[in-house]
mmCIF file of C-alpha atoms and ligand atoms in Angstrom:
data_model
loop_
_atom_site.group_PDB
_atom_site.id
_atom_site.type_symbol
_atom_site.label_atom_id
_atom_site.label_comp_id
_atom_site.label_asym_id
_atom_site.label_seq_id
_atom_site.Cartn_x
_atom_site.Cartn_y
_atom_site.Cartn_z
ATOM 1 C CA MET L 1 94.811 102.788 120.464
ATOM 2 C CA CYS L 2 95.596 105.750 122.724
ATOM 3 C CA ASP L 3 93.253 107.458 125.185
ATOM 4 C CA VAL L 4 93.708 110.830 123.519
ATOM 5 C CA ASP L 5 91.237 111.451 120.712
ATOM 6 C CA LEU L 6 93.377 112.087 117.655
ATOM 7 C CA GLY L 7 90.397 113.287 115.627
ATOM 8 C CA LEU L 8 91.029 110.725 112.909
ATOM 9 C CA ALA L 9 87.495 109.302 112.792
ATOM 10 C CA GLY L 10 86.189 109.569 109.257
ATOM 11 C CA LYS L 11 89.440 110.885 107.791
ATOM 12 C CA LYS L 12 90.303 109.190 104.487
ATOM 13 C CA ALA L 13 93.779 107.762 104.115
ATOM 14 C CA ILE L 14 95.971 105.968 101.609
ATOM 15 C CA VAL L 15 98.647 103.794 103.205
ATOM 16 C CA CYS L 16 101.241 102.531 100.734
ATOM 17 C CA GLY L 17 103.248 99.336 101.111
ATOM 18 C CA ALA L 18 100.733 98.180 103.689
ATOM 19 C CA SER L 19 100.400 94.467 102.997
ATOM 20 C CA ARG L 20 102.874 93.894 105.833
ATOM 21 C CA GLY L 21 105.586 95.463 107.975
ATOM 22 C CA LEU L 22 105.733 99.132 108.869
ATOM 23 C CA GLY L 23 103.045 100.077 106.350
ATOM 24 C CA TYR L 24 100.683 97.571 107.932
ATOM 25 C CA GLY L 25 101.582 98.974 111.368
ATOM 26 C CA ALA L 26 100.617 102.470 110.192
ATOM 27 C CA ALA L 27 97.395 101.191 108.592
ATOM 28 C CA ARG L 28 96.440 99.350 111.760
ATOM 29 C CA ALA L 29 96.987 102.401 113.959
ATOM 30 C CA LEU L 30 94.992 104.668 111.631
ATOM 31 C CA ALA L 31 92.172 102.106 111.436
ATOM 32 C CA GLU L 32 92.081 101.821 115.230
ATOM 33 C CA GLU L 33 91.565 105.575 115.385
ATOM 34 C CA GLY L 34 88.620 105.394 112.988
ATOM 35 C CA ALA L 35 90.239 106.504 109.708
ATOM 36 C CA GLU L 36 88.849 105.014 106.490
ATOM 37 C CA LEU L 37 91.590 103.359 104.502
ATOM 38 C CA LEU L 38 92.765 102.285 101.124
ATOM 39 C CA ILE L 39 95.890 100.160 101.336
ATOM 40 C CA CYS L 40 98.227 99.380 98.464
ATOM 41 C CA ALA L 41 101.083 96.995 97.726
ATOM 42 C CA ARG L 42 102.120 95.056 94.652
ATOM 43 C CA SER L 43 100.223 91.805 95.163
ATOM 44 C CA ARG L 44 96.445 91.530 95.404
ATOM 45 C CA GLU L 45 96.818 88.335 97.413
ATOM 46 C CA GLY L 46 99.035 90.048 100.008
ATOM 47 C CA LEU L 47 96.575 92.927 100.231
ATOM 48 C CA GLN L 48 93.619 90.604 100.705
ATOM 49 C CA GLN L 49 95.458 88.853 103.538
ATOM 50 C CA ALA L 50 96.287 92.207 105.141
ATOM 51 C CA ALA L 51 92.659 93.332 104.781
ATOM 52 C CA ASP L 52 91.506 90.078 106.440
ATOM 53 C CA GLU L 53 94.007 90.656 109.257
ATOM 54 C CA LEU L 54 92.908 94.257 109.783
ATOM 55 C CA GLU L 55 89.290 93.193 109.848
ATOM 56 C CA ALA L 56 90.063 90.491 112.414
ATOM 57 C CA GLU L 57 92.254 92.769 114.583
ATOM 58 C CA VAL L 58 90.443 96.106 114.373
ATOM 59 C CA GLY L 59 87.046 95.287 112.854
ATOM 60 C CA VAL L 60 87.647 97.540 109.859
ATOM 61 C CA ARG L 61 87.973 96.351 106.268
ATOM 62 C CA PRO L 62 90.078 98.674 104.095
ATOM 63 C CA LEU L 63 89.750 99.129 100.359
ATOM 64 C CA ILE L 64 92.660 97.582 98.483
ATOM 65 C CA GLN L 65 94.469 98.588 95.305
ATOM 66 C CA PRO L 66 97.379 96.594 93.888
ATOM 67 C CA ALA L 67 100.037 99.004 92.602
ATOM 68 C CA ASP L 68 103.725 98.885 91.812
ATOM 69 C CA LEU L 69 104.777 102.297 93.068
ATOM 70 C CA THR L 70 107.708 102.437 90.651
ATOM 71 C CA ARG L 71 105.157 102.687 87.782
ATOM 72 C CA PRO L 72 103.553 106.061 87.010
ATOM 73 C CA ALA L 73 100.388 104.428 85.613
ATOM 74 C CA ASP L 74 99.923 102.436 88.839
ATOM 75 C CA ARG L 75 100.344 105.587 90.956
ATOM 76 C CA GLN L 76 97.681 107.348 88.902
ATOM 77 C CA ALA L 77 95.364 104.328 89.231
ATOM 78 C CA LEU L 78 95.997 104.296 92.986
ATOM 79 C CA ALA L 79 95.051 107.952 93.410
ATOM 80 C CA ASP L 80 91.977 107.467 91.202
ATOM 81 C CA ALA L 81 90.878 104.373 93.158
ATOM 82 C CA ALA L 82 91.268 106.222 96.461
ATOM 83 C CA VAL L 83 89.340 109.297 95.374
ATOM 84 C CA GLY L 84 86.681 107.067 93.734
ATOM 85 C CA GLY L 85 86.392 104.687 96.685
ATOM 86 C CA LEU L 86 86.838 107.029 99.656
ATOM 87 C CA GLY L 87 85.457 110.236 98.125
ATOM 88 C CA GLN L 88 88.600 112.226 98.891
ATOM 89 C CA VAL L 89 92.070 111.713 100.363
ATOM 90 C CA ASP L 90 93.054 113.593 103.537
ATOM 91 C CA ILE L 91 96.103 111.537 104.479
ATOM 92 C CA LEU L 92 98.923 109.912 102.540
ATOM 93 C CA VAL L 93 101.352 107.519 104.201
ATOM 94 C CA ALA L 94 104.075 107.067 101.591
ATOM 95 C CA ASN L 95 105.955 103.827 102.089
ATOM 96 C CA ALA L 96 107.344 100.913 100.082
ATOM 97 C CA GLY L 97 110.124 98.359 100.259
ATOM 98 C CA GLY L 98 113.737 99.444 100.437
ATOM 99 C CA PRO L 99 116.139 99.268 97.465
ATOM 100 C CA PRO L 100 118.497 96.254 97.082
ATOM 101 C CA SER L 101 121.423 96.073 99.489
ATOM 102 C CA GLY L 102 125.086 95.463 98.577
ATOM 103 C CA PRO L 103 128.269 97.417 97.864
ATOM 104 C CA PHE L 104 128.499 99.972 95.028
ATOM 105 C CA GLU L 105 130.050 97.634 92.482
ATOM 106 C CA SER L 106 127.273 95.064 92.876
ATOM 107 C CA HIS L 107 124.634 97.451 91.512
ATOM 108 C CA PRO L 108 123.850 97.712 87.800
ATOM 109 C CA PRO L 109 122.333 101.010 86.546
ATOM 110 C CA GLU L 110 118.812 99.525 86.843
ATOM 111 C CA HIS L 111 119.189 99.312 90.616
ATOM 112 C CA TRP L 112 119.925 103.038 90.759
ATOM 113 C CA GLN L 113 116.866 103.764 88.655
ATOM 114 C CA LEU L 114 114.770 101.508 90.890
ATOM 115 C CA ALA L 115 116.017 103.250 94.042
ATOM 116 C CA VAL L 116 115.070 106.667 92.656
ATOM 117 C CA ASP L 117 111.695 105.515 91.280
ATOM 118 C CA LEU L 118 110.803 103.731 94.510
ATOM 119 C CA ALA L 119 111.908 106.377 96.986
ATOM 120 C CA LEU L 120 111.508 109.719 95.235
ATOM 121 C CA GLY L 121 109.361 109.030 92.150
ATOM 122 C CA SER L 122 106.559 107.394 94.118
ATOM 123 C CA VAL L 123 106.118 110.078 96.762
ATOM 124 C CA THR L 124 106.574 113.086 94.475
ATOM 125 C CA HIS L 125 104.055 111.766 91.942
ATOM 126 C CA LEU L 126 101.474 110.800 94.574
ATOM 127 C CA CYS L 127 101.845 114.214 96.194
ATOM 128 C CA SER L 128 101.286 115.974 92.890
ATOM 129 C CA LEU L 129 98.096 113.942 92.389
ATOM 130 C CA LEU L 130 96.716 114.381 95.911
ATOM 131 C CA LEU L 131 97.895 117.824 97.034
ATOM 132 C CA PRO L 132 95.427 119.906 95.006
ATOM 133 C CA GLY L 133 92.477 118.267 96.824
ATOM 134 C CA MET L 134 94.110 118.581 100.246
ATOM 135 C CA ARG L 135 94.969 122.243 99.704
ATOM 136 C CA SER L 136 91.553 123.143 98.410
ATOM 137 C CA ARG L 137 89.913 121.598 101.499
ATOM 138 C CA GLY L 138 92.465 123.198 103.835
ATOM 139 C CA PHE L 139 93.499 119.906 105.437
ATOM 140 C CA GLY L 140 96.087 117.305 104.571
ATOM 141 C CA ARG L 141 98.713 115.160 106.242
ATOM 142 C CA ILE L 142 101.568 113.520 104.372
ATOM 143 C CA VAL L 143 103.926 111.203 106.205
ATOM 144 C CA GLN L 144 106.763 109.356 104.520
ATOM 145 C CA ILE L 145 108.372 106.296 106.030
ATOM 146 C CA VAL L 146 112.049 106.663 105.184
ATOM 147 C CA SER L 147 115.026 105.246 107.134
ATOM 148 C CA VAL L 148 117.858 106.277 109.421
ATOM 149 C CA ALA L 149 119.923 105.481 106.298
ATOM 150 C CA GLY L 150 118.790 108.943 105.203
ATOM 151 C CA LEU L 151 120.719 110.383 108.162
ATOM 152 C CA GLU L 152 123.819 108.243 108.573
ATOM 153 C CA VAL L 153 125.807 105.816 106.469
ATOM 154 C CA ILE L 154 124.932 102.158 106.959
ATOM 155 C CA ASP L 155 127.466 99.787 105.412
ATOM 156 C CA GLY L 156 125.985 97.784 102.554
ATOM 157 C CA LEU L 157 123.075 100.162 101.991
ATOM 158 C CA ILE L 158 124.630 102.552 99.467
ATOM 159 C CA LEU L 159 121.450 102.804 97.369
ATOM 160 C CA SER L 160 119.487 103.755 100.452
ATOM 161 C CA ASN L 161 122.175 106.165 101.702
ATOM 162 C CA ALA L 162 122.139 107.925 98.326
ATOM 163 C CA SER L 163 118.365 108.065 97.700
ATOM 164 C CA ARG L 164 116.838 108.630 101.174
ATOM 165 C CA PRO L 165 118.372 112.074 101.807
ATOM 166 C CA ALA L 166 116.658 113.272 98.621
ATOM 167 C CA VAL L 167 113.300 112.200 100.004
ATOM 168 C CA LEU L 168 113.963 113.934 103.322
ATOM 169 C CA GLY L 169 114.903 117.108 101.458
ATOM 170 C CA PHE L 170 111.733 116.868 99.379
ATOM 171 C CA ALA L 171 109.513 116.661 102.464
ATOM 172 C CA ARG L 172 111.166 119.606 104.191
ATOM 173 C CA ALA L 173 110.883 121.786 101.103
ATOM 174 C CA LEU L 174 107.286 120.763 100.391
ATOM 175 C CA ALA L 175 106.315 121.408 104.015
ATOM 176 C CA ARG L 176 107.311 125.058 103.560
ATOM 177 C CA GLU L 177 105.254 125.368 100.385
ATOM 178 C CA VAL L 178 101.984 123.874 101.635
ATOM 179 C CA GLY L 179 101.950 124.338 105.427
ATOM 180 C CA GLY L 180 99.987 127.571 105.026
ATOM 181 C CA ASP L 181 97.143 125.640 103.391
ATOM 182 C CA GLY L 182 96.717 123.221 106.290
ATOM 183 C CA VAL L 183 98.822 120.463 104.747
ATOM 184 C CA LEU L 184 101.606 119.189 107.023
ATOM 185 C CA VAL L 185 104.416 117.046 105.606
ATOM 186 C CA ASN L 186 106.720 114.965 107.785
ATOM 187 C CA SER L 187 109.164 112.080 107.561
ATOM 188 C CA ILE L 188 109.659 109.151 109.901
ATOM 189 C CA CYS L 189 113.096 107.544 110.023
ATOM 190 C CA PRO L 190 112.853 104.085 111.581
ATOM 191 C CA GLY L 191 115.822 102.293 113.094
ATOM 192 C CA ILE L 192 115.454 98.505 113.362
ATOM 193 C CA PHE L 193 111.902 97.125 113.495
ATOM 194 C CA LEU L 194 110.919 93.489 113.614
ATOM 195 C CA THR L 195 109.045 93.191 110.348
ATOM 196 C CA GLN L 196 108.868 90.097 108.157
ATOM 197 C CA ARG L 197 111.691 91.498 106.024
ATOM 198 C CA ILE L 198 113.958 91.767 109.069
ATOM 199 C CA ARG L 199 112.890 88.321 110.322
ATOM 200 C CA ASP L 200 113.752 86.791 106.915
ATOM 201 C CA LEU L 201 117.109 88.580 106.949
ATOM 202 C CA ALA L 202 117.693 87.317 110.481
ATOM 203 C CA VAL L 203 117.172 83.686 109.414
ATOM 204 C CA GLU L 204 119.598 84.141 106.499
ATOM 205 C CA ARG L 205 122.298 85.961 108.488
ATOM 206 C CA ALA L 206 121.954 83.725 111.539
ATOM 207 C CA ALA L 207 122.482 80.641 109.355
ATOM 208 C CA ARG L 208 125.672 82.218 107.948
ATOM 209 C CA MET L 209 126.889 82.991 111.469
ATOM 210 C CA GLY L 210 125.977 79.523 112.760
ATOM 211 C CA ILE L 211 123.574 80.867 115.400
ATOM 212 C CA SER L 212 119.797 80.702 115.830
ATOM 213 C CA ALA L 213 117.536 83.405 114.393
ATOM 214 C CA GLU L 214 116.415 84.221 117.960
ATOM 215 C CA ALA L 215 120.039 84.768 119.037
ATOM 216 C CA TYR L 216 120.577 87.006 116.018
ATOM 217 C CA VAL L 217 117.510 89.108 116.873
ATOM 218 C CA GLU L 218 118.745 89.385 120.452
ATOM 219 C CA GLN L 219 122.083 90.651 119.132
ATOM 220 C CA LEU L 220 120.232 93.258 117.080
ATOM 221 C CA GLY L 221 118.926 94.698 120.327
ATOM 222 C CA SER L 222 122.318 94.873 122.014
ATOM 223 C CA ASP L 223 123.270 98.195 120.384
ATOM 224 C CA ILE L 224 119.866 99.767 121.004
ATOM 225 C CA PRO L 225 119.519 101.657 124.305
ATOM 226 C CA VAL L 226 116.017 100.302 124.966
ATOM 227 C CA GLY L 227 117.461 96.817 124.379
ATOM 228 C CA ARG L 228 115.316 95.513 121.537
ATOM 229 C CA PRO L 229 114.220 96.169 117.963
ATOM 230 C CA GLY L 230 110.997 98.140 117.515
ATOM 231 C CA ASP L 231 107.500 96.759 117.035
ATOM 232 C CA PRO L 232 105.688 98.029 113.891
ATOM 233 C CA ARG L 233 102.816 99.054 116.179
ATOM 234 C CA GLU L 234 105.102 101.583 117.885
ATOM 235 C CA LEU L 235 105.836 103.175 114.529
ATOM 236 C CA GLY L 236 102.130 102.997 113.676
ATOM 237 C CA ASP L 237 101.238 105.070 116.736
ATOM 238 C CA LEU L 238 103.727 107.762 115.729
ATOM 239 C CA ALA L 239 102.428 107.802 112.149
ATOM 240 C CA ALA L 240 98.825 108.069 113.375
ATOM 241 C CA PHE L 241 99.670 111.076 115.532
ATOM 242 C CA LEU L 242 101.578 112.877 112.774
ATOM 243 C CA CYS L 243 98.685 112.181 110.351
ATOM 244 C CA SER L 244 96.024 113.397 112.746
ATOM 245 C CA PRO L 245 94.292 116.752 113.186
ATOM 246 C CA ARG L 246 95.756 116.634 116.697
ATOM 247 C CA ASN L 247 99.120 117.358 115.107
ATOM 248 C CA THR L 248 98.903 121.022 114.285
ATOM 249 C CA TYR L 249 102.497 122.235 114.468
ATOM 250 C CA ILE L 250 104.903 119.440 113.534
ATOM 251 C CA ASN L 251 105.680 120.214 109.903
ATOM 252 C CA GLY L 252 108.770 119.517 107.804
ATOM 253 C CA ALA L 253 110.168 117.371 110.602
ATOM 254 C CA THR L 254 112.304 114.280 110.339
ATOM 255 C CA VAL L 255 111.296 112.146 113.293
ATOM 256 C CA VAL L 256 113.678 109.355 114.279
ATOM 257 C CA ILE L 257 112.139 106.306 115.970
ATOM 258 C CA ASP L 258 114.933 103.891 116.826
ATOM 259 C CA GLY L 259 114.996 103.245 120.574
ATOM 260 C CA GLY L 260 117.845 105.763 120.876
ATOM 261 C CA LYS L 261 120.262 103.905 118.573
ATOM 262 C CA ILE L 262 121.404 106.711 116.301
ATOM 263 C CA ARG L 263 124.404 108.704 117.571
ATOM 264 C CA ARG L 264 124.271 111.774 115.370
ATOM 265 C CA LEU L 265 123.575 115.109 117.081
ATOM 266 C CA TYR L 266 121.969 116.981 114.146
HETATM 267 P P1 LIG T 301 108.548 95.089 104.147
HETATM 268 O O1 LIG T 301 109.342 94.502 103.033
HETATM 269 O O2 LIG T 301 108.164 94.209 105.277
HETATM 270 O O3 LIG T 301 107.201 95.749 103.573
HETATM 271 C C1 LIG T 301 107.255 96.562 102.433
HETATM 272 C C2 LIG T 301 105.853 96.787 101.919
HETATM 273 O O4 LIG T 301 105.947 97.570 100.721
HETATM 274 C C3 LIG T 301 105.141 95.515 101.529
HETATM 275 O O5 LIG T 301 103.756 95.704 101.711
HETATM 276 C C4 LIG T 301 105.464 95.404 100.038
HETATM 277 O O6 LIG T 301 104.505 94.628 99.337
HETATM 278 C C5 LIG T 301 105.393 96.862 99.632
HETATM 279 N N1 LIG T 301 106.164 97.176 98.440
HETATM 280 C C6 LIG T 301 107.449 96.871 98.184
HETATM 281 N N2 LIG T 301 107.800 97.338 96.981
HETATM 282 C C7 LIG T 301 106.716 97.943 96.465
HETATM 283 C C8 LIG T 301 106.439 98.600 95.243
HETATM 284 N N3 LIG T 301 107.351 98.707 94.273
HETATM 285 N N4 LIG T 301 105.200 99.097 95.048
HETATM 286 C C9 LIG T 301 104.245 98.986 96.015
HETATM 287 N N5 LIG T 301 104.451 98.376 97.178
HETATM 288 C C10 LIG T 301 105.666 97.856 97.415
HETATM 289 O O7 LIG T 301 109.395 96.343 104.620
HETATM 290 P P2 LIG T 301 109.364 97.119 106.020
HETATM 291 O O8 LIG T 301 110.369 96.478 106.903
HETATM 292 O O9 LIG T 301 107.972 97.285 106.473
HETATM 293 O O10 LIG T 301 109.992 98.520 105.585
HETATM 294 C C11 LIG T 301 109.214 99.548 105.004
HETATM 295 C C12 LIG T 301 110.138 100.697 104.621
HETATM 296 O O11 LIG T 301 110.834 101.139 105.783
HETATM 297 C C13 LIG T 301 111.228 100.291 103.612
HETATM 298 O O12 LIG T 301 111.513 101.372 102.769
HETATM 299 C C14 LIG T 301 112.405 99.993 104.505
HETATM 300 O O13 LIG T 301 113.632 100.116 103.824
HETATM 301 C C15 LIG T 301 112.219 101.059 105.564
HETATM 302 N N6 LIG T 301 112.895 100.715 106.809
HETATM 303 C C16 LIG T 301 112.578 99.578 107.475
HETATM 304 C C17 LIG T 301 113.260 99.287 108.647
HETATM 305 C C18 LIG T 301 112.954 98.039 109.444
HETATM 306 O O14 LIG T 301 113.675 97.771 110.394
HETATM 307 N N7 LIG T 301 111.929 97.290 109.137
HETATM 308 C C19 LIG T 301 114.258 100.148 109.105
HETATM 309 C C20 LIG T 301 114.546 101.307 108.398
HETATM 310 C C21 LIG T 301 113.847 101.578 107.231
#
């Protein structure tokens, strides 16, 4: 929690993919600032655990709604549950898991469909459901958690490299359409953050390399100027600011949070 009042108390937020990882980090930061939350992910069990954790850490119990964000019916049910449970939705944090990794020839057509449904289908549909309310009330904040794979090629992540730029383009274009109605739309591109997904990957890759998971994580930090992977809480603080009424002029931005790792200039 920061000392600056972000003005989030009482704001109503949906945080997607929040049973763990970066989504949980964003949910935690918003809850700390007094926002009322509905969190979603695919499994009810995972959501209940996350809700227990949030209650223990921040003293706030969020509403939960299981939803597979690749399914239109689940997205509709999610928006309905949020409006029903919270009264309205002021903030959307759009986030989910990444698409499968691997080289081009390892991906059947279904993987391509999944990548598009997960990245672009989920956020565009949720925005179409939630924007009318935000615009009519003259306040809304939409933040998407994307990836630096939307900005530079990462070997082995061809599905991400192909689908993430579309999502970044969507946010920039939408920001121009709705900024005049008090709705600001931004994207966060994380570098490497120590979430459960990355820890699991570390165990797998470290075993292949014949080193310990700790040594592998240390190596991850060696190409990052601040010397370590990020903590989901650091991303959560950024998301909370961008989602807050305190943010009045950052709109259509792609904000990189990666400890200085990325080398691109534009
Ligand atoms: P994670 O796997 O730890 O968490 C993903 C969350 O999304 C979980 O709550 C999961 O249940 C939920 N989810 C997955 N698929 C879903 C679906 N179809 N419908 C609804 N919920 C779904 O992942 P993470 O590390 O927190 O990453 C979050 C996003 O950020 C991903 O898109 C990832 O590719 C991206 N990202 C992560 C990193 C990193 O270092 N962690 C770096 C760059 C980009």
